[in-house]
XYZ file of N, CA and C in Angstrom:
585
model
N 0.827 -1.194 0.000
C 0.000 0.000 0.000
C 0.860 1.242 0.000
N 2.104 1.070 -0.319
C 3.016 2.195 -0.467
C 3.581 2.699 0.846
N 3.039 2.285 1.983
C 3.546 2.844 3.224
C 4.596 1.963 3.863
N 4.626 0.706 3.527
C 5.644 -0.213 4.045
C 5.492 -1.557 3.362
N 6.520 -2.382 3.520
C 6.448 -3.742 2.977
C 5.315 -4.505 3.633
N 5.136 -4.315 4.930
C 4.086 -5.026 5.654
C 2.698 -4.608 5.172
N 2.499 -3.323 4.936
C 1.202 -2.843 4.450
C 0.916 -3.419 3.066
N 1.926 -3.443 2.182
C 1.743 -4.030 0.860
C 1.451 -5.519 0.959
N 2.123 -6.196 1.875
C 1.913 -7.627 2.050
C 0.494 -7.935 2.518
N 0.040 -7.235 3.541
C -1.313 -7.453 4.063
C -2.360 -7.101 3.009
N -2.192 -5.961 2.373
C -3.141 -5.548 1.342
C -3.133 -6.526 0.173
N -1.946 -6.942 -0.242
C -1.843 -7.864 -1.362
C -2.545 -9.181 -1.105
N -2.341 -9.731 0.089
C -2.992 -10.994 0.433
C -4.515 -10.813 0.469
N -4.981 -9.744 1.101
C -6.419 -9.506 1.208
C -7.074 -9.259 -0.138
N -6.457 -8.424 -0.952
C -7.032 -8.088 -2.261
C -6.972 -9.295 -3.195
N -5.885 -10.052 -3.141
C -5.791 -11.268 -3.964
C -6.865 -12.279 -3.548
N -7.130 -12.385 -2.247
C -8.182 -13.298 -1.782
C -9.541 -12.871 -2.330
N -9.796 -11.575 -2.336
C -11.042 -11.072 -2.923
C -11.066 -11.413 -4.413
N -9.926 -11.304 -5.080
C -9.842 -11.649 -6.490
C -10.169 -13.113 -6.755
N -9.679 -13.993 -5.896
C -10.009 -15.414 -6.037
C -11.516 -15.607 -5.895
N -12.116 -14.930 -4.920
C -13.566 -15.021 -4.718
C -14.319 -14.456 -5.923
N -13.826 -13.366 -6.498
C -14.469 -12.778 -7.686
C -14.437 -13.756 -8.858
N -13.296 -14.383 -9.069
C -13.173 -15.344 -10.162
C -14.125 -16.517 -9.925
N -14.199 -16.994 -8.691
C -15.084 -18.116 -8.364
C -16.553 -17.746 -8.580
N -16.907 -16.486 -8.356
C -18.298 -16.033 -8.498
C -18.676 -15.640 -9.917
N -17.698 -15.501 -10.794
C -17.991 -15.069 -12.168
C -18.944 -16.066 -12.818
N -20.032 -15.554 -13.358
C -21.049 -16.407 -13.972
C -20.821 -16.620 -15.462
N -20.131 -15.679 -16.093
C -19.899 -15.777 -17.530
C -18.393 -15.760 -17.793
N -17.977 -16.518 -18.787
C -16.563 -16.558 -19.149
C -16.073 -15.153 -19.491
N -16.904 -14.374 -20.160
C -16.485 -13.035 -20.582
C -16.273 -12.083 -19.397
N -16.734 -12.452 -18.204
C -16.509 -11.639 -17.004
C -15.180 -11.955 -16.313
N -14.520 -13.036 -16.710
C -13.307 -13.467 -16.013
C -12.168 -12.444 -16.000
N -11.865 -11.745 -17.101
C -10.762 -10.777 -17.019
C -10.997 -9.694 -15.956
N -12.200 -9.161 -15.891
C -12.470 -8.150 -14.859
C -12.560 -8.780 -13.479
N -13.132 -9.972 -13.391
C -13.216 -10.650 -12.096
C -11.817 -10.914 -11.543
N -10.867 -11.160 -12.431
C -9.496 -11.434 -12.013
C -8.697 -10.170 -11.707
N -9.253 -8.995 -11.983
C -8.512 -7.748 -11.743
C -8.051 -7.606 -10.294
N -8.900 -7.853 -9.281
C -8.384 -7.762 -7.913
C -7.270 -8.780 -7.635
N -7.347 -9.942 -8.262
C -6.291 -10.944 -8.100
C -4.970 -10.414 -8.665
N -5.027 -9.826 -9.859
C -3.834 -9.239 -10.472
C -3.301 -8.083 -9.629
N -4.196 -7.204 -9.178
C -3.750 -6.045 -8.390
C -3.260 -6.462 -7.003
N -3.839 -7.514 -6.441
C -3.332 -8.040 -5.172
C -1.925 -8.598 -5.339
N -1.709 -9.359 -6.412
C -0.368 -9.869 -6.701
C 0.613 -8.717 -6.919
N 0.129 -7.659 -7.548
C 0.955 -6.476 -7.784
C 1.421 -5.866 -6.463
N 0.520 -5.824 -5.481
C 0.897 -5.305 -4.157
C 1.923 -6.220 -3.496
N 1.793 -7.523 -3.702
C 2.773 -8.465 -3.148
C 4.145 -8.259 -3.784
N 4.158 -7.986 -5.073
C 5.426 -7.690 -5.750
C 6.034 -6.422 -5.164
N 5.188 -5.425 -4.877
C 5.744 -4.197 -4.302
C 6.290 -4.444 -2.899
N 5.717 -5.385 -2.163
C 6.291 -5.752 -0.865
C 7.719 -6.261 -1.061
N 7.949 -7.005 -2.142
C 9.306 -7.478 -2.448
C 10.220 -6.318 -2.844
N 9.659 -5.306 -3.522
C 10.452 -4.113 -3.855
C 10.902 -3.429 -2.565
N 9.972 -3.287 -1.616
C 10.321 -2.707 -0.315
C 11.417 -3.536 0.363
N 11.234 -4.854 0.377
C 12.187 -5.738 1.058
C 13.575 -5.646 0.434
N 13.632 -5.387 -0.862
C 14.908 -5.223 -1.545
C 15.438 -3.812 -1.502
N 14.770 -2.938 -0.749
C 15.150 -1.531 -0.607
C 15.180 -0.807 -1.956
N 14.204 -1.143 -2.807
C 14.108 -0.473 -4.107
C 15.112 -1.031 -5.089
N 15.683 -0.150 -5.869
C 16.697 -0.570 -6.829
C 16.129 -0.973 -8.171
N 16.913 -1.773 -8.898
C 16.571 -2.140 -10.269
C 16.385 -3.645 -10.438
N 16.162 -4.353 -9.376
C 16.090 -5.812 -9.423
C 14.839 -6.361 -10.083
N 14.719 -7.691 -10.070
C 13.598 -8.363 -10.726
C 12.223 -7.931 -10.193
N 12.106 -7.684 -8.897
C 10.807 -7.259 -8.343
C 10.403 -5.903 -8.918
N 11.349 -5.007 -9.046
C 11.059 -3.688 -9.618
C 10.612 -3.816 -11.069
N 11.303 -4.641 -11.824
C 10.942 -4.830 -13.241
C 9.562 -5.477 -13.347
N 9.295 -6.498 -12.539
C 7.986 -7.148 -12.578
C 6.889 -6.168 -12.186
N 7.121 -5.370 -11.155
C 6.137 -4.365 -10.742
C 5.834 -3.435 -11.923
N 6.892 -2.967 -12.590
C 6.716 -2.026 -13.701
C 6.006 -2.680 -14.885
N 6.289 -3.938 -15.164
C 5.631 -4.620 -16.284
C 4.125 -4.720 -16.030
N 3.747 -5.058 -14.799
C 2.319 -5.143 -14.480
C 1.688 -3.755 -14.541
N 2.313 -2.780 -13.898
C 1.725 -1.438 -13.797
C 1.680 -0.713 -15.129
N 2.721 -0.838 -15.913
C 2.822 0.022 -17.081
C 2.206 -0.589 -18.344
N 2.757 -1.631 -18.947
C 2.084 -2.101 -20.164
C 0.899 -3.032 -19.927
N 0.900 -3.830 -18.859
C -0.156 -4.821 -18.711
C -1.514 -4.212 -18.363
N -1.571 -3.347 -17.362
C -2.868 -2.815 -16.921
C -3.606 -1.986 -17.980
N -2.931 -1.143 -18.773
C -3.698 -0.413 -19.786
C -4.215 -1.307 -20.925
N -3.743 -2.537 -20.987
C -4.325 -3.519 -21.911
C -5.413 -4.341 -21.223
N -5.128 -4.768 -20.003
C -6.023 -5.654 -19.265
C -7.381 -4.999 -18.997
N -7.366 -3.781 -18.479
C -8.623 -3.146 -18.068
C -9.565 -2.904 -19.250
N -9.129 -2.231 -20.326
C -10.103 -2.010 -21.406
C -10.523 -3.305 -22.106
N -9.644 -4.291 -22.161
C -10.022 -5.577 -22.746
C -11.072 -6.259 -21.879
N -10.861 -6.243 -20.568
C -11.825 -6.831 -19.649
C -13.156 -6.110 -19.670
N -13.114 -4.789 -19.727
C -14.358 -4.008 -19.785
C -15.093 -4.307 -21.088
N -14.373 -4.331 -22.201
C -15.001 -4.627 -23.488
C -15.656 -6.009 -23.471
N -14.995 -6.974 -22.868
C -15.552 -8.330 -22.801
C -16.811 -8.378 -21.943
N -16.818 -7.665 -20.824
C -17.924 -7.746 -19.866
C -19.067 -6.786 -20.148
N -18.797 -5.716 -20.866
C -19.812 -4.677 -21.082
C -20.925 -5.162 -21.999
N -22.074 -4.525 -21.882
C -23.165 -4.857 -22.800
C -22.745 -4.587 -24.248
N -23.247 -5.364 -25.196
C -22.846 -5.194 -26.605
C -23.049 -3.768 -27.124
N -24.067 -3.065 -26.651
C -24.307 -1.705 -27.136
C -23.167 -0.749 -26.760
N -22.354 -1.119 -25.760
C -21.245 -0.266 -25.333
C -19.989 -0.491 -26.166
N -19.929 -1.565 -26.914
C -18.705 -1.916 -27.650
C -18.137 -0.798 -28.517
N -18.945 -0.113 -29.329
C -18.350 0.931 -30.177
C -17.631 2.030 -29.385
N -18.216 2.458 -28.287
C -17.575 3.546 -27.531
C -16.376 3.062 -26.719
N -16.209 1.751 -26.571
C -15.076 1.217 -25.831
C -13.855 0.970 -26.711
N -14.000 1.173 -28.006
C -12.869 0.967 -28.908
C -11.793 2.040 -28.725
N -12.177 3.274 -28.421
C -11.182 4.341 -28.207
C -10.327 4.050 -26.971
N -10.910 3.686 -25.812
C -10.052 3.332 -24.677
C -9.162 2.127 -24.966
N -9.690 1.150 -25.704
C -8.866 -0.023 -26.044
C -7.697 0.390 -26.941
N -7.962 1.222 -27.931
C -6.888 1.698 -28.817
C -5.851 2.494 -28.024
N -6.318 3.324 -27.101
C -5.384 4.084 -26.260
C -4.545 3.133 -25.404
N -5.176 2.083 -24.904
C -4.444 1.100 -24.103
C -3.394 0.363 -24.907
N -3.734 -0.014 -26.124
C -2.784 -0.714 -26.989
C -1.591 0.181 -27.304
N -1.863 1.425 -27.676
C -0.783 2.358 -28.011
C 0.090 2.661 -26.789
N -0.553 2.920 -25.660
C 0.183 3.227 -24.431
C 1.033 2.042 -24.009
N 0.445 0.850 -24.035
C 1.184 -0.355 -23.645
C 2.376 -0.597 -24.573
N 2.216 -0.327 -25.857
C 3.318 -0.526 -26.808
C 4.485 0.402 -26.488
N 4.173 1.670 -26.249
C 5.237 2.631 -25.939
C 5.908 2.273 -24.614
N 5.110 1.923 -23.605
C 5.676 1.587 -22.299
C 6.464 0.281 -22.341
N 6.019 -0.675 -23.145
C 6.775 -1.927 -23.305
C 8.142 -1.644 -23.931
N 8.134 -0.801 -24.951
C 9.405 -0.435 -25.584
C 10.321 0.257 -24.583
N 9.764 1.162 -23.792
C 10.581 1.864 -22.798
C 11.170 0.886 -21.784
N 10.367 -0.055 -21.313
C 10.875 -1.029 -20.344
C 11.921 -1.958 -20.955
N 11.801 -2.231 -22.241
C 12.756 -3.112 -22.911
C 14.079 -2.418 -23.209
N 14.073 -1.090 -23.280
C 15.275 -0.368 -23.697
C 15.880 0.532 -22.624
N 15.179 0.695 -21.512
C 15.679 1.586 -20.456
C 15.524 0.916 -19.098
N 16.421 1.242 -18.174
C 16.265 0.657 -16.837
C 15.144 1.356 -16.066
N 14.466 0.589 -15.230
C 13.481 1.148 -14.309
C 14.058 0.978 -12.905
N 13.892 1.999 -12.100
C 14.461 2.003 -10.750
C 13.379 2.369 -9.749
N 13.355 1.650 -8.639
C 12.451 1.981 -7.539
C 13.249 2.701 -6.468
N 12.663 3.793 -5.966
C 13.305 4.573 -4.902
C 12.368 4.631 -3.709
N 12.852 4.167 -2.566
C 12.073 4.262 -1.340
C 12.177 5.711 -0.877
N 11.025 6.353 -0.767
C 10.978 7.783 -0.400
C 10.091 7.934 0.821
N 10.676 7.724 1.993
C 9.886 7.787 3.226
C 8.909 6.635 3.268
N 7.616 6.961 3.198
C 6.585 5.930 3.241
C 5.947 5.690 1.876
N 6.678 5.985 0.822
C 6.189 5.729 -0.534
C 7.330 5.165 -1.371
N 6.967 4.634 -2.511
C 7.951 4.152 -3.470
C 7.758 4.945 -4.753
N 8.832 5.484 -5.261
C 8.803 6.164 -6.547
C 9.478 5.279 -7.577
N 8.887 5.193 -8.748
C 9.469 4.407 -9.836
C 9.951 5.376 -10.891
N 11.193 5.186 -11.320
C 11.822 6.103 -12.260
C 12.103 5.353 -13.556
N 11.528 5.871 -14.627
C 11.748 5.343 -15.967
C 11.769 6.559 -16.884
N 12.853 6.741 -17.587
C 12.984 7.906 -18.457
C 12.009 7.783 -19.627
N 10.977 8.604 -19.609
C 9.935 8.549 -20.642
C 9.836 9.875 -21.380
N 9.755 9.794 -22.679
C 9.446 10.976 -23.482
C 7.933 11.134 -23.501
N 7.463 12.346 -23.515
C 6.031 12.624 -23.630
C 5.223 11.959 -22.503
N 5.712 12.074 -21.284
C 5.064 11.424 -20.137
C 3.613 11.857 -19.981
N 3.318 13.141 -20.224
C 1.947 13.628 -20.061
C 1.000 12.937 -21.039
N 1.447 12.738 -22.257
C 0.632 12.052 -23.260
C 0.411 10.590 -22.874
N 1.446 9.957 -22.351
C 1.322 8.561 -21.908
C 0.354 8.439 -20.733
N 0.417 9.383 -19.810
C -0.511 9.370 -18.669
C -1.945 9.538 -19.173
N -2.132 10.444 -20.121
C -3.477 10.648 -20.676
C -3.982 9.375 -21.352
N -3.141 8.721 -22.135
C -3.527 7.471 -22.778
C -3.824 6.377 -21.773
N -3.020 6.321 -20.732
C -3.195 5.323 -19.669
C -4.526 5.541 -18.958
N -4.807 6.782 -18.605
C -6.062 7.089 -17.914
C -7.272 6.869 -18.813
N -7.153 7.192 -20.096
C -8.253 6.920 -21.024
C -8.509 5.415 -21.101
N -7.438 4.634 -21.174
C -7.583 3.182 -21.275
C -8.205 2.585 -20.018
N -7.721 2.973 -18.868
C -8.161 2.350 -17.621
C -9.434 2.996 -17.084
N -9.353 4.236 -16.693
C -10.510 4.930 -16.122
C -11.578 5.165 -17.187
N -11.156 5.598 -18.367
C -12.108 5.885 -19.434
C -12.942 4.680 -19.820
N -12.313 3.507 -19.916
C -13.085 2.319 -20.292
C -14.131 1.988 -19.235
N -13.793 2.171 -17.970
C -14.768 1.924 -16.905
C -15.927 2.917 -16.982
N -15.595 4.185 -17.171
C -16.628 5.223 -17.218
C -17.540 5.076 -18.432
N -17.031 4.543 -19.523
C -17.810 4.395 -20.756
C -18.481 3.030 -20.880
N -18.345 2.177 -19.876
C -18.798 0.789 -19.968
C -20.307 0.617 -20.091
N -21.069 1.548 -19.560
C -22.520 1.392 -19.574
C -23.039 0.506 -18.455
N -22.155 -0.001 -17.617
C -22.527 -0.842 -16.478
C -22.378 -0.006 -15.208
N -23.438 0.058 -14.418
C -23.437 0.931 -13.238
C -22.284 0.645 -12.273
N -22.038 -0.628 -12.011
C -20.961 -0.987 -11.082
C -19.596 -0.596 -11.646
N -19.390 -0.813 -12.939
C -18.101 -0.461 -13.543
C -17.923 1.051 -13.615
N -18.992 1.774 -13.889
C -18.910 3.238 -13.873
C -18.545 3.713 -12.465
N -19.149 3.102 -11.450
C -18.808 3.446 -10.061
C -17.336 3.197 -9.768
N -16.813 2.066 -10.225
C -15.384 1.784 -10.052
C -14.552 2.818 -10.801
N -15.001 3.221 -11.988
C -14.296 4.250 -12.751
C -14.257 5.581 -12.020
N -15.369 5.945 -11.383
C -15.409 7.187 -10.597
C -14.424 7.096 -9.430
N -14.442 5.965 -8.718
C -13.491 5.774 -7.613
C -12.049 5.873 -8.104
N -11.758 5.223 -9.232
C -10.402 5.255 -9.775
C -10.003 6.666 -10.200
N -10.935 7.417 -10.778
C -10.644 8.789 -11.198
C -10.379 9.684 -9.994
N -11.209 9.554 -8.975
C -10.999 10.341 -7.749
C -9.657 9.972 -7.127
N -9.361 8.676 -7.101
C -8.074 8.221 -6.568
C -6.900 8.783 -7.341
N -7.024 8.833 -8.667
C -5.949 9.398 -9.485
C -5.725 10.865 -9.144
N -6.807 11.600 -8.984
C -6.675 13.024 -8.641
C -6.030 13.213 -7.272
N -6.472 12.432 -6.297
C -5.910 12.537 -4.941
C -4.431 12.168 -4.946
N -4.102 11.052 -5.584
C -2.709 10.606 -5.606
C -1.810 11.585 -6.353
N -2.312 12.154 -7.441
C -1.526 13.148 -8.184
C -1.295 14.395 -7.343
N -2.303 14.789 -6.567
C -2.172 15.989 -5.738
C -1.235 15.765 -4.540
N -1.331 14.598 -3.923
C -0.567 14.350 -2.703
C 0.818 13.760 -2.943
N 0.957 12.942 -3.969
C 2.213 12.235 -4.199
C 2.610 12.328 -5.659
N 2.890 13.508 -6.129
C 3.193 13.706 -7.551
C 4.325 12.800 -8.032
N 5.397 12.726 -7.299
C 6.549 11.927 -7.716
C 6.323 10.429 -7.509
N 5.395 10.070 -6.658
C 5.108 8.662 -6.365
C 3.715 8.277 -6.874
N 3.196 9.032 -7.824
C 1.835 8.844 -8.326
C 1.559 7.412 -8.755
N 2.444 6.832 -9.542
C 2.191 5.506 -10.107
C 1.988 4.488 -8.990
N 2.865 4.494 -8.019
C 2.773 3.528 -6.925
C 1.542 3.757 -6.061
N 1.292 5.003 -5.687
C 0.158 5.272 -4.798
C -1.171 5.034 -5.497
N -1.263 5.398 -6.779
C -2.521 5.175 -7.489
C -2.769 3.690 -7.723
N -1.709 2.928 -7.993
C -1.882 1.475 -8.144
C -2.405 0.867 -6.844
N -1.891 1.321 -5.714
C -2.385 0.816 -4.426
C -3.847 1.212 -4.231
N -4.177 2.449 -4.552
C -5.563 2.917 -4.431
C -6.480 2.103 -5.335
N -6.049 1.873 -6.569
C -6.855 1.091 -7.518
C -7.026 -0.341 -7.038
N -5.993 -0.897 -6.427
C -6.089 -2.261 -5.901
C -7.167 -2.341 -4.826
N -7.164 -1.383 -3.919
C -8.182 -1.364 -2.864
C -9.571 -1.166 -3.479
N -9.677 -0.254 -4.421
C -10.977 0.003 -5.076
C -11.491 -1.223 -5.832
N -10.577 -2.027 -6.337
C -11.004 -3.171 -7.162
C -11.838 -4.182 -6.388
N -11.785 -4.125 -5.075
C -12.593 -5.084 -4.296
C -14.089 -4.838 -4.500
N -14.476 -3.658 -5.014
C -15.895 -3.427 -5.288
C -16.409 -4.356 -6.376
N -15.514 -4.963 -7.146
C -15.929 -5.914 -8.161
C -16.552 -7.168 -7.535
N -16.236 -7.419 -6.283
C -16.831 -8.564 -5.589
C -18.326 -8.387 -5.470
């Protein structure tokens, strides 16, 4: 949860358990990607606990954390929303999916060609990856993740999108340099509403 290895560990175990329950409760195959989101985000928190335990740096835990946070989530969320949303929502969900594909491609290239470093900053973790056009990437990322939820046409998913958007604003205001880590933790906690 960004405040310590122990907080990430406890949150990760709890959120992953909710994710297992969500997957078990999924009634339709097309709901599985979204049902598994808390499981993925819980595992992500567990990986960050390993980043804390390694005192940051550039090791495997940092790289795995970045792979999940950066290219995987902007693909996973809009794909899951598109699969679960009512068919009438499909046309409007193509823009968030396209933004997710483009954002994930750029971030994958960046991770493949540049080192990512985690820095323990008091009670937060900052991830450093030299990115060109960071503002554009953030916009694409938010369109893919939050935008797909808000455009889903499903009341529960729109509610999750509102929570995620509010969380993004709060995390950006309070932890500008640690935004990615704090917002991922916030999104992980919010994902339990999928249960």
